Amino acid sequence: MSSTDNEPILRVENLRAYYTSKKGLVRAVEDVSFSIMKGDSVGLFGESGAGKTSVALAIMGVFDKISRYYASSSGDESTKRLWELRDEARRKGLTSAEMGQALPGVEGQIWFRGKDLLSLDEKEYRKIRGNEITYVPQGSRKSMNPYMTIDYQTAESLWAHDENRALHERQVMRRVLEVLDLVELSDVDIRKAFKPGQFSMGEDQRILIAMAMITRPILMIADEPTTGMDSGVQHRVLEAIELVRKELKTSMLFISNDQKVMAGLVDRVAVMSAGRIMEFGDAKTVLKSPGHPFTRAFIMSNPTMEVLRRIREKGLVVRGIPGSPPDMSNPPPGCPFNPRCEYATDLCKQRVPDYREVEPGHWILCHRYEELPRF
Ligand SMILES: Nc1ncnc2c1ncn2[C@@H]1O[C@H](COP(=O)(O)OP(=O)(O)O)[C@@H](O)[C@H]1O
Ligand code: SF4
Ligand SMILES: [Mg+2]
């Protein structure tokens, strides 16, 4: 699905990521492909449970570890066996298809600046994770150490990646002040010695952004960094992301289920539902005139004034999404949106559609795109 002149800094190809549960495999990410160019910001937009965080965890190289951790606490024998088979497949260098069985964990390819991340060992991955690729999680407080002052926490990843012990403390602290300034934390000189709980929620989140930026990453992944914040605080956090990103020319993968947040921030957007990218393209085009039935319905479940006006002008009726997202341990056959799609036909229930490029760089996963009313 990548269609660019220059080499992307990140290229995800046919990514699949399955968890295990008592009900069997949870197919969280299914055949996901997209790319991010240098300095580009790409959004992963979609309903809760669509697989957005799982894509991020796969890129960070922690998906298997996290899903194994949950699996090990279940004590379930069939789950244990599935992970043993996954280990065997990795040892033999085989895919689940070659093993003749769907297996948990990550499969596919994630190319980052010419390296296939999934082929790296943990030591090699550690040089990239938290350094060249950083992650800003949702819910700042639980990802910070409540007992450590923020200047030292912010400095941590610089120290951790300073393999040759070339950095001096004064240099590091200067850099800490610079990034805390960049995210517009006030009275940094004094408050750098405060601990996380002494800041407001929005300030904590901006400190997390500073932490994710101090290594001057090539790619930052921000996973719903403003969920649960009121709009003023949200605005300042998003502004901080944009300020730092532009200053450092960092590429970004921005995850959100809020189209208003997404709209001002990303160049291109991938709309996800049930583990798949349903639509991918220029953010303004996709968010203002979505082509995929899922995107339309999802946007209509929380429409902006502009979208409402447009729909009225065209005399269209578009409803929000009925029912709930599919259970990914037992996904529907065919198009994953078919149980909730008002346009579904028998074909939709039998076969997963192919991607079609409906205009340059705009991809849609739907059997019936040509027949649908234009938005
Ligand atoms: N540790 C886990 N074990 C089993 N299933 C999980 C786990 N974490 C998430 N899931 C399931 O994987 C799917 C995708 O989840 P996630 O990637 O968190 O979606 P999103 O970030 O879009 O809300 C959901 O069906 C979710 O219930
Ligand atoms: S493929 Fe069929 S079910 Fe899926 S979105 Fe298109 S019309 Fe709806
Ligand atoms: Mg998530």
XYZ file of C-alpha atoms and ligand atoms in Angstrom:
411
model
C 0.000 0.000 0.000
C 3.007 2.323 -0.006
C 3.171 4.582 -3.021
C 5.926 7.137 -2.652
C 9.068 8.293 -4.448
C 11.405 8.206 -1.472
C 11.993 5.327 0.869
C 9.609 5.497 3.872
C 11.204 5.488 7.312
C 8.641 2.930 8.480
C 6.979 0.335 6.313
C 4.604 -2.127 7.888
C 3.718 -5.030 5.643
C 1.079 -7.676 6.149
C 1.329 -7.320 9.890
C -0.591 -9.776 11.964
C -0.677 -9.859 15.762
C -2.660 -12.414 17.713
C -3.147 -12.649 21.473
C -4.253 -15.777 23.267
C -7.284 -16.017 25.509
C -9.378 -18.776 27.062
C -11.483 -18.648 23.894
C -8.409 -19.219 21.690
C -6.556 -16.726 19.497
C -7.616 -13.079 19.571
C -6.967 -11.771 16.058
C -6.160 -8.197 17.074
C -4.237 -7.210 13.914
C -4.898 -8.817 10.553
C -2.932 -8.079 7.383
C -2.109 -4.449 8.162
C 0.158 -2.515 5.749
C 1.056 1.176 5.708
C 4.089 3.394 5.527
C 5.352 6.603 7.089
C 7.669 8.994 5.265
C 10.338 11.144 6.914
C 8.701 13.977 8.845
C 5.245 12.636 7.979
C 2.496 12.191 10.549
C 0.130 9.289 10.072
C -2.971 8.631 12.144
C -4.394 5.301 13.244
C -8.048 6.133 13.689
C -10.775 3.765 14.746
C -13.095 2.410 17.371
C -11.989 0.948 20.646
C -10.767 -2.644 20.231
C -9.851 -2.104 16.553
C -6.230 -3.151 17.137
C -4.545 0.274 17.136
C -2.536 -0.220 20.325
C -1.610 -3.723 19.186
C -0.057 -2.266 16.006
C 1.939 0.147 18.189
C 3.086 -2.646 20.510
C 4.177 -4.702 17.492
C 6.256 -1.792 16.155
C 7.794 -1.271 19.600
C 8.724 -4.958 19.624
C 6.833 -5.762 22.834
C 3.623 -7.364 21.545
C 4.749 -10.972 22.083
C 6.155 -10.240 25.525
C 2.954 -8.537 26.685
C 0.592 -11.130 25.255
C 2.689 -13.947 26.726
C 2.607 -12.233 30.095
C -1.198 -12.189 30.101
C -1.273 -15.749 28.784
C 1.063 -17.075 31.467
C -1.161 -15.750 34.236
C -4.155 -17.643 32.808
C -2.595 -21.076 33.498
C -4.504 -22.491 30.538
C -2.860 -25.578 28.934
C -4.007 -24.987 25.339
C -2.720 -21.400 25.510
C 0.631 -22.644 26.783
C 0.805 -25.128 23.910
C 0.111 -22.378 21.350
C 3.026 -20.305 22.657
C 5.287 -23.383 22.599
C 4.374 -23.854 18.947
C 5.155 -20.188 18.318
C 8.631 -20.686 19.856
C 9.165 -23.757 17.711
C 8.134 -21.810 14.581
C 10.578 -18.993 15.460
C 13.402 -21.478 16.060
C 12.753 -23.091 12.687
C 12.223 -19.736 10.953
C 8.734 -20.786 9.834
C 5.540 -18.770 9.529
C 2.275 -20.007 10.990
C 1.131 -20.899 7.450
C 4.218 -23.077 7.064
C 3.478 -24.643 10.466
C -0.035 -25.355 9.169
C -1.695 -23.551 12.085
C -2.569 -20.010 13.180
C -0.219 -19.019 16.013
C -0.090 -16.229 18.587
C 2.358 -13.321 18.381
C 3.499 -11.068 15.586
C 4.057 -11.994 11.960
C 4.724 -9.965 8.828
C 7.352 -7.312 8.274
C 8.127 -4.003 9.923
C 10.851 -2.140 8.044
C 12.432 0.764 9.883
C 15.101 2.625 7.916
C 15.920 -0.473 5.923
C 15.974 -2.909 8.888
C 13.333 -5.571 9.387
C 12.561 -5.000 13.064
C 10.976 -8.418 13.504
C 14.252 -10.106 12.668
C 16.225 -8.207 15.351
C 17.227 -9.814 18.619
C 16.318 -8.099 21.894
C 19.746 -6.449 22.249
C 19.486 -4.856 18.808
C 15.879 -3.859 19.408
C 16.826 -2.097 22.636
C 19.037 0.296 20.673
C 16.000 1.410 18.691
C 13.182 1.214 21.255
C 12.958 4.307 23.446
C 15.654 5.924 21.348
C 14.984 6.036 17.585
C 11.363 4.985 18.078
C 9.592 6.260 21.184
C 6.144 5.668 22.603
C 3.850 8.045 24.455
C 1.220 5.907 26.152
C -2.263 6.853 27.208
C -2.665 7.746 30.896
C 0.479 9.551 31.889
C 0.555 8.876 35.615
C 0.824 5.118 35.497
C 3.742 5.210 33.076
C 5.811 7.516 35.282
C 7.756 6.766 38.406
C 5.941 8.647 41.196
C 9.043 8.723 43.419
C 11.574 10.134 40.975
C 11.939 13.796 40.035
C 10.971 14.570 36.463
C 14.383 15.868 35.377
C 15.987 12.497 36.115
C 13.074 10.588 34.586
C 13.284 12.685 31.458
C 17.029 12.097 31.258
C 16.728 8.333 31.685
C 16.470 7.282 28.053
C 19.441 9.469 27.120
C 21.570 7.700 29.722
C 20.172 4.305 28.771
C 21.254 4.722 25.151
C 24.606 6.322 25.876
C 26.553 3.130 25.285
C 29.960 4.761 25.094
C 29.401 6.808 28.233
C 30.076 9.916 26.192
C 27.500 12.183 27.818
C 28.216 14.518 30.707
C 25.616 15.226 33.360
C 25.614 18.936 32.634
C 24.993 18.283 28.930
C 22.129 15.913 29.731
C 20.485 18.334 32.150
C 20.726 21.130 29.605
C 18.915 18.897 27.128
C 16.289 18.032 29.778
C 15.550 21.723 30.333
C 15.374 22.285 26.585
C 12.731 19.617 25.997
C 10.708 20.553 29.080
C 10.764 24.106 27.745
C 9.705 22.906 24.317
C 6.564 21.308 25.763
C 5.971 24.657 27.491
C 6.159 23.525 31.076
C 6.207 26.663 33.200
C 8.872 27.459 35.831
C 11.024 24.597 34.628
C 14.056 25.724 36.599
C 12.254 25.056 39.868
C 9.710 22.435 38.901
C 12.209 20.108 37.233
C 12.854 18.817 40.751
C 9.164 18.010 41.326
C 7.696 14.514 41.148
C 4.913 13.498 38.730
C 1.983 13.809 41.175
C 2.842 17.485 41.719
C 1.762 18.412 38.203
C -1.661 18.565 36.593
C -2.716 15.677 34.324
C -2.064 17.755 31.185
C 1.371 18.756 32.468
C 2.224 15.136 33.240
C 1.259 14.197 29.694
C 3.438 16.990 28.293
C 6.339 15.761 30.430
C 5.818 12.295 28.905
C 6.080 13.890 25.466
C 9.328 15.556 26.531
C 10.572 12.146 27.694
C 9.656 10.637 24.338
C 11.440 13.424 22.503
C 14.675 13.812 24.426
C 16.518 11.262 22.298
C 15.422 13.156 19.148
C 13.597 10.083 17.857
C 13.037 9.430 14.197
C 9.550 8.135 14.918
C 7.271 8.894 17.848
C 4.158 6.830 18.467
C 1.542 8.688 20.505
C -1.243 6.385 21.675
C -4.380 8.360 22.587
C -2.290 10.892 24.515
C -5.254 13.164 25.215
C -8.056 10.718 25.961
C -10.017 11.769 29.044
C -8.732 15.355 29.052
C -10.962 18.389 28.780
C -10.603 20.337 25.573
C -8.369 23.139 26.885
C -5.832 20.714 28.352
C -6.103 18.522 25.273
C -5.334 21.486 23.068
C -2.136 22.296 24.968
C -0.931 18.690 24.841
C -1.542 18.476 21.078
C 0.154 21.805 20.588
C 3.161 20.509 22.527
C 3.327 17.443 20.265
C 3.257 19.586 17.138
C 5.823 22.047 18.469
C 8.341 19.364 19.364
C 7.688 17.328 16.255
C 8.232 20.249 13.905
C 11.323 21.366 15.815
C 12.920 17.914 15.696
C 11.433 16.838 12.325
C 10.214 13.643 13.924
C 7.771 11.403 12.081
C 4.725 10.396 14.035
C 2.189 7.635 14.301
C -0.723 9.201 16.148
C -3.430 6.930 17.546
C -6.892 8.194 18.381
C -10.580 7.429 18.160
C -11.424 11.133 18.044
C -11.711 12.650 14.590
C -11.477 16.217 15.905
C -8.123 15.466 17.484
C -6.967 13.583 14.403
C -8.020 16.208 11.872
C -5.593 18.961 12.794
C -2.631 16.755 13.473
C -1.951 14.146 10.804
C -1.137 14.225 7.090
C -2.480 10.777 6.291
C -4.823 8.527 8.145
C -5.429 4.782 8.381
C -8.936 3.942 9.553
C -9.007 0.698 11.530
C -11.776 -1.660 12.509
C -11.637 -5.285 13.606
C -7.881 -5.554 13.127
C -7.821 -4.260 9.545
C -7.212 -0.959 7.815
C -10.517 -0.152 6.130
C -9.452 3.077 4.471
C -6.151 4.875 4.057
C -5.389 8.215 2.513
C -4.899 11.938 2.854
C -6.359 12.890 6.245
C -8.421 15.819 4.995
C -9.996 13.726 2.238
C -10.691 10.700 4.416
C -12.089 12.648 7.365
C -14.155 15.097 5.302
C -15.397 12.808 2.564
C -14.889 9.236 3.726
C -15.356 6.527 1.111
C -15.658 3.421 3.258
C -18.979 2.528 4.927
C -17.171 1.955 8.229
C -15.419 5.341 8.138
C -18.696 7.074 7.319
C -20.614 5.369 10.085
C -17.800 5.875 12.593
C -17.485 9.569 11.789
C -21.260 9.882 12.028
C -21.273 8.465 15.527
C -19.597 11.736 16.596
C -19.866 14.126 13.634
C -18.255 17.551 13.325
C -20.400 20.528 12.254
C -18.682 20.498 8.880
C -19.546 16.850 8.223
C -23.158 17.444 9.251
C -23.440 20.414 6.884
C -21.995 18.425 4.018
C -24.384 15.539 4.553
C -27.369 17.878 4.693
C -26.277 19.601 1.496
C -26.088 16.276 -0.303
C -29.368 15.030 1.126
C -27.690 11.877 2.462
C -28.741 9.814 5.437
C -25.775 8.326 7.293
C -26.257 6.626 10.608
C -23.785 5.861 13.359
C -22.678 2.270 13.848
C -25.324 -0.172 15.067
C -24.342 -3.059 17.357
C -20.897 -3.617 18.817
C -17.475 -4.423 17.339
C -16.927 -8.100 16.521
C -15.406 -10.497 19.032
C -11.894 -10.869 17.650
C -11.566 -14.385 19.028
C -14.338 -15.288 16.628
C -14.312 -12.692 13.825
C -16.999 -12.837 11.136
C -15.985 -14.383 7.809
C -15.588 -12.017 4.844
C -15.491 -8.275 5.379
C -15.165 -7.740 9.143
C -17.699 -4.893 8.961
C -20.397 -7.018 7.292
C -22.549 -7.731 10.403
C -22.909 -3.976 10.960
C -22.886 -2.684 7.379
C -26.127 -1.533 5.765
C -24.698 -2.336 2.291
C -23.551 -5.911 3.037
C -24.255 -8.573 0.385
C -23.576 -12.318 0.309
C -20.151 -11.663 -1.195
C -19.300 -9.394 1.774
C -20.136 -12.288 4.107
C -17.911 -14.725 2.222
C -14.796 -12.929 1.043
C -12.475 -10.310 2.500
C -12.313 -7.498 -0.086
C -9.075 -6.508 -1.843
C -7.712 -2.992 -1.443
C -8.476 -0.702 -4.317
C -6.823 2.635 -4.958
C -9.790 4.897 -5.637
C -7.598 7.951 -6.282
C -3.809 8.268 -5.963
C -2.799 7.320 -2.418
C -6.408 6.689 -1.278
C -7.104 3.011 -0.564
C -10.383 1.373 0.354
C -11.181 -2.150 1.505
C -14.742 -2.648 0.280
C -16.397 -4.828 -2.373
C -19.011 -2.226 -3.189
C -17.192 1.099 -3.193
C -18.186 2.001 -6.782
C -21.893 1.521 -6.117
C -22.073 3.551 -2.885
C -23.504 7.098 -2.815
C -20.709 9.732 -2.786
C -20.202 11.579 0.460
N -3.615 -8.812 26.543
C -4.625 -9.136 25.744
N -5.053 -10.418 25.667
C -6.074 -10.768 24.850
N -6.724 -9.906 24.048
C -6.345 -8.604 24.075
C -5.292 -8.153 24.929
N -5.124 -6.811 24.739
C -6.051 -6.459 23.813
N -6.788 -7.534 23.420
C -7.865 -7.553 22.392
O -7.254 -7.231 21.137
C -8.115 -6.427 20.362
C -7.395 -5.156 19.946
O -7.098 -4.402 21.102
P -6.280 -3.033 21.047
O -5.106 -3.191 20.172
O -6.046 -2.622 22.450
O -7.344 -2.058 20.351
P -7.451 -0.465 20.360
O -6.134 0.101 20.791
O -7.804 -0.110 18.947
O -8.550 -0.128 21.300
C -9.363 -6.201 21.192
O -10.315 -7.164 20.794
C -8.896 -6.465 22.601
O -9.938 -6.935 23.412
S -17.312 -4.964 1.793
Fe -19.513 -5.106 2.012
S -19.827 -5.292 4.243
Fe -17.772 -4.540 3.920
S -17.951 -2.352 4.040
Fe -18.105 -2.882 1.868
S -20.308 -3.105 1.501
Fe -20.027 -3.131 3.714
Mg -5.688 1.415 22.378
